[in-house]
Short mmCIF file of C-alpha atoms and ligand atoms in Angstrom, two decimals:
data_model
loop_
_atom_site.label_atom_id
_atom_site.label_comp_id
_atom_site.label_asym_id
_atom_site.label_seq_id
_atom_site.Cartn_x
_atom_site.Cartn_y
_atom_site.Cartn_z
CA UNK Z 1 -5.62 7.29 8.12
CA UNK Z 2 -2.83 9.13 9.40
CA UNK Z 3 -2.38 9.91 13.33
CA UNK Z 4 -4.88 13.32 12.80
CA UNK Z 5 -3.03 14.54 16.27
CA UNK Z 6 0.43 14.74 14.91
CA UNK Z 7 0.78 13.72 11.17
CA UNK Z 8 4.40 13.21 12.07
CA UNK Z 9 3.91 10.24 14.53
CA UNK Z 10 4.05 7.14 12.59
CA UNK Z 11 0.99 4.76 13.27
CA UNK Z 12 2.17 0.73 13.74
CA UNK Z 13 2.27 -2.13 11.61
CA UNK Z 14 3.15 -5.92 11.28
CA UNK Z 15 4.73 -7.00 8.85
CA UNK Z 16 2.83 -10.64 7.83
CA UNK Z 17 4.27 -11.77 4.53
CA UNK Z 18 7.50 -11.57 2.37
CA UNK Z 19 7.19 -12.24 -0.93
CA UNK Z 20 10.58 -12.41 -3.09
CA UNK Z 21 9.75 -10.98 -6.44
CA UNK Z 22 13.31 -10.35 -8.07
CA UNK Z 23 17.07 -10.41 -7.12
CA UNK Z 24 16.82 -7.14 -5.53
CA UNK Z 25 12.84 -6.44 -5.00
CA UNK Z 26 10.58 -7.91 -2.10
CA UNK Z 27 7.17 -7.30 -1.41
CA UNK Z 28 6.43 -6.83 2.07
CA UNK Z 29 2.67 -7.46 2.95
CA UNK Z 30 1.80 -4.91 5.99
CA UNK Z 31 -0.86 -5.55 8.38
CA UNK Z 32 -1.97 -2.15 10.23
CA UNK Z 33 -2.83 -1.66 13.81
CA UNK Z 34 -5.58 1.02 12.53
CA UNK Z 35 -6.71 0.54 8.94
CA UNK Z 36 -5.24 3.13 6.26
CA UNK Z 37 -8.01 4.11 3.75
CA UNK Z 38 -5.67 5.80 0.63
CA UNK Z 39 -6.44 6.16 -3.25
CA UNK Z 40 -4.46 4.70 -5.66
CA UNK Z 41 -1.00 6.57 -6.24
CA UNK Z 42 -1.23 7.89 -2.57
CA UNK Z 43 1.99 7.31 -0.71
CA UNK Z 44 2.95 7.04 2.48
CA UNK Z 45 6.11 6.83 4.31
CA UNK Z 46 7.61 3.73 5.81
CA UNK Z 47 9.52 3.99 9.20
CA UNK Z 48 12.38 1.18 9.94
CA UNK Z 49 12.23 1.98 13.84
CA UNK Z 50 15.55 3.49 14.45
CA UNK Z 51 16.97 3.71 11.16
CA UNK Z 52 14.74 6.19 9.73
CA UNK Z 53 12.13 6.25 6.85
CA UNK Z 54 11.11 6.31 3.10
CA UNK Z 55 8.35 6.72 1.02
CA UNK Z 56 6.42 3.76 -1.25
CA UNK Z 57 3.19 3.91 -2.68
CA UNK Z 58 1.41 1.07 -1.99
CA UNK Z 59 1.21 -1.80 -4.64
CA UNK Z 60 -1.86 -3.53 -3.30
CA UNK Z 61 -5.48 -2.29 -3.91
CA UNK Z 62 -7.23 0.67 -2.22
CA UNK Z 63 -10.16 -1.92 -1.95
CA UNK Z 64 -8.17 -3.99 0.31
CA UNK Z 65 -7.11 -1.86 3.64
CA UNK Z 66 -6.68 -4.54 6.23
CA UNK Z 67 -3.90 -5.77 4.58
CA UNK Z 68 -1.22 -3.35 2.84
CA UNK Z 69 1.58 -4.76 -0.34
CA UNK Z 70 4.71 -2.23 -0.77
CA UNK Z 71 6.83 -3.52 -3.82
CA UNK Z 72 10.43 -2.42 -2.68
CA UNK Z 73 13.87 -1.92 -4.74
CA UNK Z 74 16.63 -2.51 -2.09
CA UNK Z 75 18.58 0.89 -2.98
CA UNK Z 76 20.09 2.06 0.17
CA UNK Z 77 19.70 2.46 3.82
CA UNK Z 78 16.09 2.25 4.77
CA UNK Z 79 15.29 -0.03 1.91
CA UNK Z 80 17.88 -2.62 2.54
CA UNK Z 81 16.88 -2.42 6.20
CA UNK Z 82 13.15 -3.35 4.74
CA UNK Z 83 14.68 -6.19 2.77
CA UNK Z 84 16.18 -7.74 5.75
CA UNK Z 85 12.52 -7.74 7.60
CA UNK Z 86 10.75 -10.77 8.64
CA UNK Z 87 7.25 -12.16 9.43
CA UNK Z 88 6.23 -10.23 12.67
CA UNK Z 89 8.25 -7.17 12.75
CA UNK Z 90 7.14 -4.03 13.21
CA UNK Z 91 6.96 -0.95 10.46
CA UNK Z 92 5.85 2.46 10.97
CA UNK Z 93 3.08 3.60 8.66
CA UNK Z 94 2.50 7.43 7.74
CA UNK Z 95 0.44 8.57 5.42
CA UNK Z 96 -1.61 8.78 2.86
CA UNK Z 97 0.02 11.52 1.18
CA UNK Z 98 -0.50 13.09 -1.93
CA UNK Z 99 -3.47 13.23 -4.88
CA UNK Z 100 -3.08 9.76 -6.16
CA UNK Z 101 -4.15 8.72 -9.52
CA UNK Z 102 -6.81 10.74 -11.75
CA UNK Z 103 -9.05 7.98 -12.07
CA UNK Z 104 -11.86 9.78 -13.38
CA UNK Z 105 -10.05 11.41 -16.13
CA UNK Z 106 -9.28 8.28 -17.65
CA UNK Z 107 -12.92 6.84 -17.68
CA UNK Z 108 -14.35 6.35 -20.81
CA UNK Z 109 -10.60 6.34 -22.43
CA UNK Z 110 -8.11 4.35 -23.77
CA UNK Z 111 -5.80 4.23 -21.32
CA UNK Z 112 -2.16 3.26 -21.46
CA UNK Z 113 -0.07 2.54 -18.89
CA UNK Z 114 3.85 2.37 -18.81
CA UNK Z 115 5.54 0.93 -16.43
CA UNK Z 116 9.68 0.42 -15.94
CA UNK Z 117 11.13 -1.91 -13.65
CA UNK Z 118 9.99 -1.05 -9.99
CA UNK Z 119 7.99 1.87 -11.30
CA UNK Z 120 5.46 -1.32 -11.73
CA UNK Z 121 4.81 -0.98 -8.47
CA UNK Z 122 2.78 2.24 -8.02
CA UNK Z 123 0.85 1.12 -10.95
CA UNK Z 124 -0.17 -1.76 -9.51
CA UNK Z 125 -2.67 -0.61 -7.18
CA UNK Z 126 -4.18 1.68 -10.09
CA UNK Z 127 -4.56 -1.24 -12.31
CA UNK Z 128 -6.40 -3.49 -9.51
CA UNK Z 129 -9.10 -0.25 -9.29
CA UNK Z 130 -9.58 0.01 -13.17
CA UNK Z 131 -9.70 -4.03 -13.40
CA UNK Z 132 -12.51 -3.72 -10.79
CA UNK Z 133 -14.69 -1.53 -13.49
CA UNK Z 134 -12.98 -2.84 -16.59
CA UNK Z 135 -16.25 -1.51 -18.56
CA UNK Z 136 -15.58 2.52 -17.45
CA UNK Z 137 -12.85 2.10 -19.61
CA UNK Z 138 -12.57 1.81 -23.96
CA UNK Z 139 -9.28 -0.36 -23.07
CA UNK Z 140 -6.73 -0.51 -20.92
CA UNK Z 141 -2.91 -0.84 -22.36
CA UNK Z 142 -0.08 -1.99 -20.56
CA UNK Z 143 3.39 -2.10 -21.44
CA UNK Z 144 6.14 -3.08 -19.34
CA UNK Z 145 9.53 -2.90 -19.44
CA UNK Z 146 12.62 -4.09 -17.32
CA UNK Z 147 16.56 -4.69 -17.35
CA UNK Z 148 16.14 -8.91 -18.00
CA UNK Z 149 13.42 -11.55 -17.48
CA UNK Z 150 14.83 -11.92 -13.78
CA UNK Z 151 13.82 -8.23 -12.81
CA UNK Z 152 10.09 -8.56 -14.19
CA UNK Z 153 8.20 -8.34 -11.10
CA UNK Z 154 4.50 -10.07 -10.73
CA UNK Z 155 5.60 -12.54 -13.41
CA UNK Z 156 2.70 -14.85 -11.60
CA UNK Z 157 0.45 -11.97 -12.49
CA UNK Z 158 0.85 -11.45 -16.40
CA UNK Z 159 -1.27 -14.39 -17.38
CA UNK Z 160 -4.33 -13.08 -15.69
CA UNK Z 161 -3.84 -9.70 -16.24
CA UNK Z 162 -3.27 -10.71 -20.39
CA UNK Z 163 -7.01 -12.16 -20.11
CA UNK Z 164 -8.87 -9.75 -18.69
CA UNK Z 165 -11.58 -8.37 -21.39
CA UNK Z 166 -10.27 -4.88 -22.60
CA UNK Z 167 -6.53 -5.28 -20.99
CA UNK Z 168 -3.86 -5.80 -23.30
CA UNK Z 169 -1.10 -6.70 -22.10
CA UNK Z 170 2.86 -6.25 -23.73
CA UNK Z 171 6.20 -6.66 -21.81
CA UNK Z 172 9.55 -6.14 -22.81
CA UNK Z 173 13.35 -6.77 -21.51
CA UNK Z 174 16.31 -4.92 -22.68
CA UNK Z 175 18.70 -7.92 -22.74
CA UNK Z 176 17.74 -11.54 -22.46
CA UNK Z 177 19.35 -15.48 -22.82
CA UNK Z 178 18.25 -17.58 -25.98
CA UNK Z 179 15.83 -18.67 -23.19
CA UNK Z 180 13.58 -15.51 -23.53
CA UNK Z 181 11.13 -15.82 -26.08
CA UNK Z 182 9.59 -12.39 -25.78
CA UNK Z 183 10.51 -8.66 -26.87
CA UNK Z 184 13.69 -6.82 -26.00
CA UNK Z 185 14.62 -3.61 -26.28
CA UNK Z 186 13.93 -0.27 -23.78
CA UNK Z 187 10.28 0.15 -23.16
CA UNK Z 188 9.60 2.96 -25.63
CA UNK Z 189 10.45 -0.01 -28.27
CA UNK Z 190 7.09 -1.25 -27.35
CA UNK Z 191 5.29 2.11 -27.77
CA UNK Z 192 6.20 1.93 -31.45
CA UNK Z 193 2.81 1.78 -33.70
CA UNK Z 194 0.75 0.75 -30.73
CA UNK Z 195 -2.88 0.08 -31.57
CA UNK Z 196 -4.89 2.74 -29.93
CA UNK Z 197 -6.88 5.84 -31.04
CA UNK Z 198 -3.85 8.18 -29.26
CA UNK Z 199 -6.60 11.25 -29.47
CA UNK Z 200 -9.33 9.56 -27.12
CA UNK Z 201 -6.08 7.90 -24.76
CA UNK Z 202 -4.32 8.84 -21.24
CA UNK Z 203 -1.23 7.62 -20.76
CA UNK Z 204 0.25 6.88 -16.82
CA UNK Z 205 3.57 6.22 -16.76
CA UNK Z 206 5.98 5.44 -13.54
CA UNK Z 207 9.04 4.69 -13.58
CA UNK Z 208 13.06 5.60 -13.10
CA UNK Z 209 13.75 9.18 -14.70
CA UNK Z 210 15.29 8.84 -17.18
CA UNK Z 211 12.48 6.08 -18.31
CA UNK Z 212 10.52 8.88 -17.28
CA UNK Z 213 11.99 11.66 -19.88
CA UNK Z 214 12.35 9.00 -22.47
CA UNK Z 215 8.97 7.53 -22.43
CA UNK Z 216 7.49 11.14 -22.48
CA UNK Z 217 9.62 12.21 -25.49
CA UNK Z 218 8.32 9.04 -27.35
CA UNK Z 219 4.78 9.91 -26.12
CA UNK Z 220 4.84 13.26 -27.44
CA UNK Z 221 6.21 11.90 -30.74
CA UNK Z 222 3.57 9.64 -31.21
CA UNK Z 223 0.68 12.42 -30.90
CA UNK Z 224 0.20 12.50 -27.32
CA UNK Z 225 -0.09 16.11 -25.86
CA UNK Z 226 1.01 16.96 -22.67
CA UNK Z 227 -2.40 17.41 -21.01
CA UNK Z 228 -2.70 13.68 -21.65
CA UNK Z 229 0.14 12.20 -19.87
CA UNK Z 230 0.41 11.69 -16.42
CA UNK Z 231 4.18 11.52 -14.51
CA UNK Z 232 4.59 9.89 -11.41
CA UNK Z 233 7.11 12.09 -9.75
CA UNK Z 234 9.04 9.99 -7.11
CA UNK Z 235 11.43 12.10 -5.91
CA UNK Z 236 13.36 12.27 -2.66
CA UNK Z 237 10.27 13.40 -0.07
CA UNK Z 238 10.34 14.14 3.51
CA UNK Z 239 7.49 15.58 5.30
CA UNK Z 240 4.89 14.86 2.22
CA UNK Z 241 2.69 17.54 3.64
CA UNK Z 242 4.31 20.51 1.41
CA UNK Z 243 6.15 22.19 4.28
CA UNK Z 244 9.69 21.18 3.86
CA UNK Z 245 10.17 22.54 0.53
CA UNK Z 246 12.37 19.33 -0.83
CA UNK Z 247 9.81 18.10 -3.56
CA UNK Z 248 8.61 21.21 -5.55
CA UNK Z 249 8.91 21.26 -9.61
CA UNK Z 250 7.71 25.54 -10.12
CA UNK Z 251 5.07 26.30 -7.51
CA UNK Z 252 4.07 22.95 -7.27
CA UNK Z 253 4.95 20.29 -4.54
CA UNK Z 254 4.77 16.80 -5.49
CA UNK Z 255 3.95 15.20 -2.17
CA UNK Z 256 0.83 17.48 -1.88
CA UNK Z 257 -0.01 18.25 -5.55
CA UNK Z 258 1.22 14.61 -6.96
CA UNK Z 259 3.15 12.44 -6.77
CA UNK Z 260 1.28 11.47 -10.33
CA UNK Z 261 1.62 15.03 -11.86
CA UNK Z 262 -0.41 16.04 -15.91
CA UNK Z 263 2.81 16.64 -17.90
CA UNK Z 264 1.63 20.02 -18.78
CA UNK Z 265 1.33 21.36 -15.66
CA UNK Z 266 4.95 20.68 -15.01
CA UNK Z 267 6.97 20.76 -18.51
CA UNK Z 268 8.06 24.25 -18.39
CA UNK Z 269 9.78 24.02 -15.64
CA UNK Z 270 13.54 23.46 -14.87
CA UNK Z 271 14.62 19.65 -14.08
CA UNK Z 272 11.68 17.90 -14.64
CA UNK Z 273 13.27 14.93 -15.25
CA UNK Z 274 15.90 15.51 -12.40
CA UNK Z 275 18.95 16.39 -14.98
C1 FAD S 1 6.05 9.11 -3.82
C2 FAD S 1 7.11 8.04 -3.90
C3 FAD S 1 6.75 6.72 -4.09
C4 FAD S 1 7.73 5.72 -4.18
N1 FAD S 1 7.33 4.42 -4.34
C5 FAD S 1 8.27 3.46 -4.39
C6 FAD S 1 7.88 2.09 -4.52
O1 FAD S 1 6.70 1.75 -4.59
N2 FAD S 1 8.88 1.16 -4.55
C7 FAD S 1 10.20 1.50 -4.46
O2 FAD S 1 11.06 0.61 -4.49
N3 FAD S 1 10.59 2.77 -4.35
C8 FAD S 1 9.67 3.76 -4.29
N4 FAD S 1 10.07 5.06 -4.16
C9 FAD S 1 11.51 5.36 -4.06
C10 FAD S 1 11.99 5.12 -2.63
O3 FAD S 1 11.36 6.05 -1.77
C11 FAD S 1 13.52 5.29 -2.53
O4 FAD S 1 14.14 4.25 -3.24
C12 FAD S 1 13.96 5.25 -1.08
O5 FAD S 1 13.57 6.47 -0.44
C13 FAD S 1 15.46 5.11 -0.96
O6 FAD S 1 15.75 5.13 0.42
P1 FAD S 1 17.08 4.50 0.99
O7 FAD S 1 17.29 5.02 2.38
O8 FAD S 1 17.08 3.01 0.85
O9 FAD S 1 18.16 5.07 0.00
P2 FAD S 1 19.32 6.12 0.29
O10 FAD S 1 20.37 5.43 1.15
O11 FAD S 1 18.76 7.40 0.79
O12 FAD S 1 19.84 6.35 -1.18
C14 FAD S 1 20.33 5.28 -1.98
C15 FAD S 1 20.24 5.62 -3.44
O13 FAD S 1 18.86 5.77 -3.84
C16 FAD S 1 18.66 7.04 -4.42
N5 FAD S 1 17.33 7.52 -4.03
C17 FAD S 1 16.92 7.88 -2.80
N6 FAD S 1 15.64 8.31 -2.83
C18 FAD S 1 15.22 8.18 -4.10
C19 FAD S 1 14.01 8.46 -4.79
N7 FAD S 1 12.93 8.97 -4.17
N8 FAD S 1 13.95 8.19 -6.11
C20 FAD S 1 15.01 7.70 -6.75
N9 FAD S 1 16.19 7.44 -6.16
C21 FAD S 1 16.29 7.67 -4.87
C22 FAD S 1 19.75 7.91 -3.87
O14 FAD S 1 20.03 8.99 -4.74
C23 FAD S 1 20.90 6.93 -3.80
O15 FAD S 1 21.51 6.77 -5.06
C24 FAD S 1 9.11 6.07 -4.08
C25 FAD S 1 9.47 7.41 -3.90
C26 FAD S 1 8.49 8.38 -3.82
C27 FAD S 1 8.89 9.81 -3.58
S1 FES S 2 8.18 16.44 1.00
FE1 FES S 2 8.16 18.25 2.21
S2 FES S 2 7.31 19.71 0.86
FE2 FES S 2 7.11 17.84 -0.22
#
């Protein structure tokens, strides 16, 4: 957990694998000097020693602390200083912030997750804790979207996932070769007469904002209400202890109250979706 003396002070960690998944995302697999207990959706922040820090939620599952995954877009400065890590070099781990996932409030439901491009990430971890007790759940719906086939990541993943009892399983690209035999189109393409009693569902969804707002809208339009959908909010953070005051949507601060916020709670407010 984090340093309980100063929640500031990053603890250490090693990196121990590098896993390539697209053009522009790694996975780096962290091993902790001190093991990190966190729910899935927690996040914590990553420190590049001298070039400063971000925050990722981890990827892997909360049932596996010795060793953590964080899936990671290379975007700017601290992530394209992560990309250019190797085997045996040091991180800087702080954290677990936030709520994490409701995973109660989807038991017994048909839950539907949404994921767009990186935003697959986050999700990950979730869907490793509800494929643990695949029978607490009626089903469990996932539909994926990214830009082309090269920026899917976990393609190794999708076979297994597709056969697990209860998981369906649909993915999507916007714009593909002749080689692509799948579906294209934005994600909320594949949200179009989906097969699931919407009244007894929860929907997750994580991804870029403006997947964010769209995939909402189409929610909505399909008979979701608000207090069904759950947001993951991943907004520029600092502290994540809801003292700096750069994260809140209304009276609520996403590092402390979120990152994964209900839809209702939030929807009134101004810039939700960050425009
Ligand atoms: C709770 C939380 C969980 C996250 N989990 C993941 C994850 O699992 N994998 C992952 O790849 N990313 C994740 N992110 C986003 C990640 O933190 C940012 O991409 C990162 O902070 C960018 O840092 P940088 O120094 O490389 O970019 P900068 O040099 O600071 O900025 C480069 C560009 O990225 C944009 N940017 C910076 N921060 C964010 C942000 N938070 N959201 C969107 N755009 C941003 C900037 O506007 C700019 O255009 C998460 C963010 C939050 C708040
Ligand atoms: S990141 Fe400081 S208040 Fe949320």
């Amino acid at each position: 957990m984090s340093n309980s003396q100063n929640p500031y002070a990053p603890l250490n960690g090693i990196v121990e694998q590098v896993i390539v998944e697209t053009p522009t995302i790694k996975t780096l697999m962290v091993r902790p000097d001190t093991q990190i207990p966190f729910r899935a959706g927690q996040f914590m922040q990553l420190t590049v020693p001298g070039v400063g820090e971000a925050p990722f939620t981890p990827s892997s599952s909360p049932n596996r602390v010795e060793l953590l995954d964080f899936t990671i877009l290379d975007t700017g400065t601290v992530t394209h200083k992560l990309h250019n890590l190797n085997k045996g070099d040091r991180v800087g781990l702080r954290g677990p912030f936030g709520k994490g996932y409701p995973v109660d409030k989807l038991k017994g439901k048909e839950v539907l997750v949404v994921g767009g491009g990186v935003g697959l990430a986050p999700l990950r971890s979730l869907l490793y804790v509800l494929f643990d007790e695949i029978a607490q759940f009626k089903r469990v719906s996932i539909k994926y979207g990214a830009r082309s086939p090269q920026d899917l990541v976990y393609k190794n993943s999708f076979e297994k996932w597709s056969s697990i009892d209860n998981v369906d399983f649909t993915v999507t690209v916007d714009g593909a070769g002749p080689e692509w035999k799948g579906n294209t189109g934005v994600v909320t393409t594949i949200l179009d007469n989906i097969d699931i009693k919407i009244s007894d569902s929860i929907a997750v969804v994580c991804g870029p904002e403006i997947m964010l707002k769209f995939v909402t809208l189409k929610l909505i339009d399909i008979g979701y209400k608000a207090e069904q959908i759950y947001l993951s909010m991943n907004r520029r953070m600092s502290c994540g202890t809801g003292k700096c005051g750069r994260c809140n949507i209304g009276p609520y601060y996403l590092c402390k109250d979120g990152p994964d916020m209900n839809y209702a709670l939030i929807k009134d407010y101004p810039n939700v979706f960050g425009m």
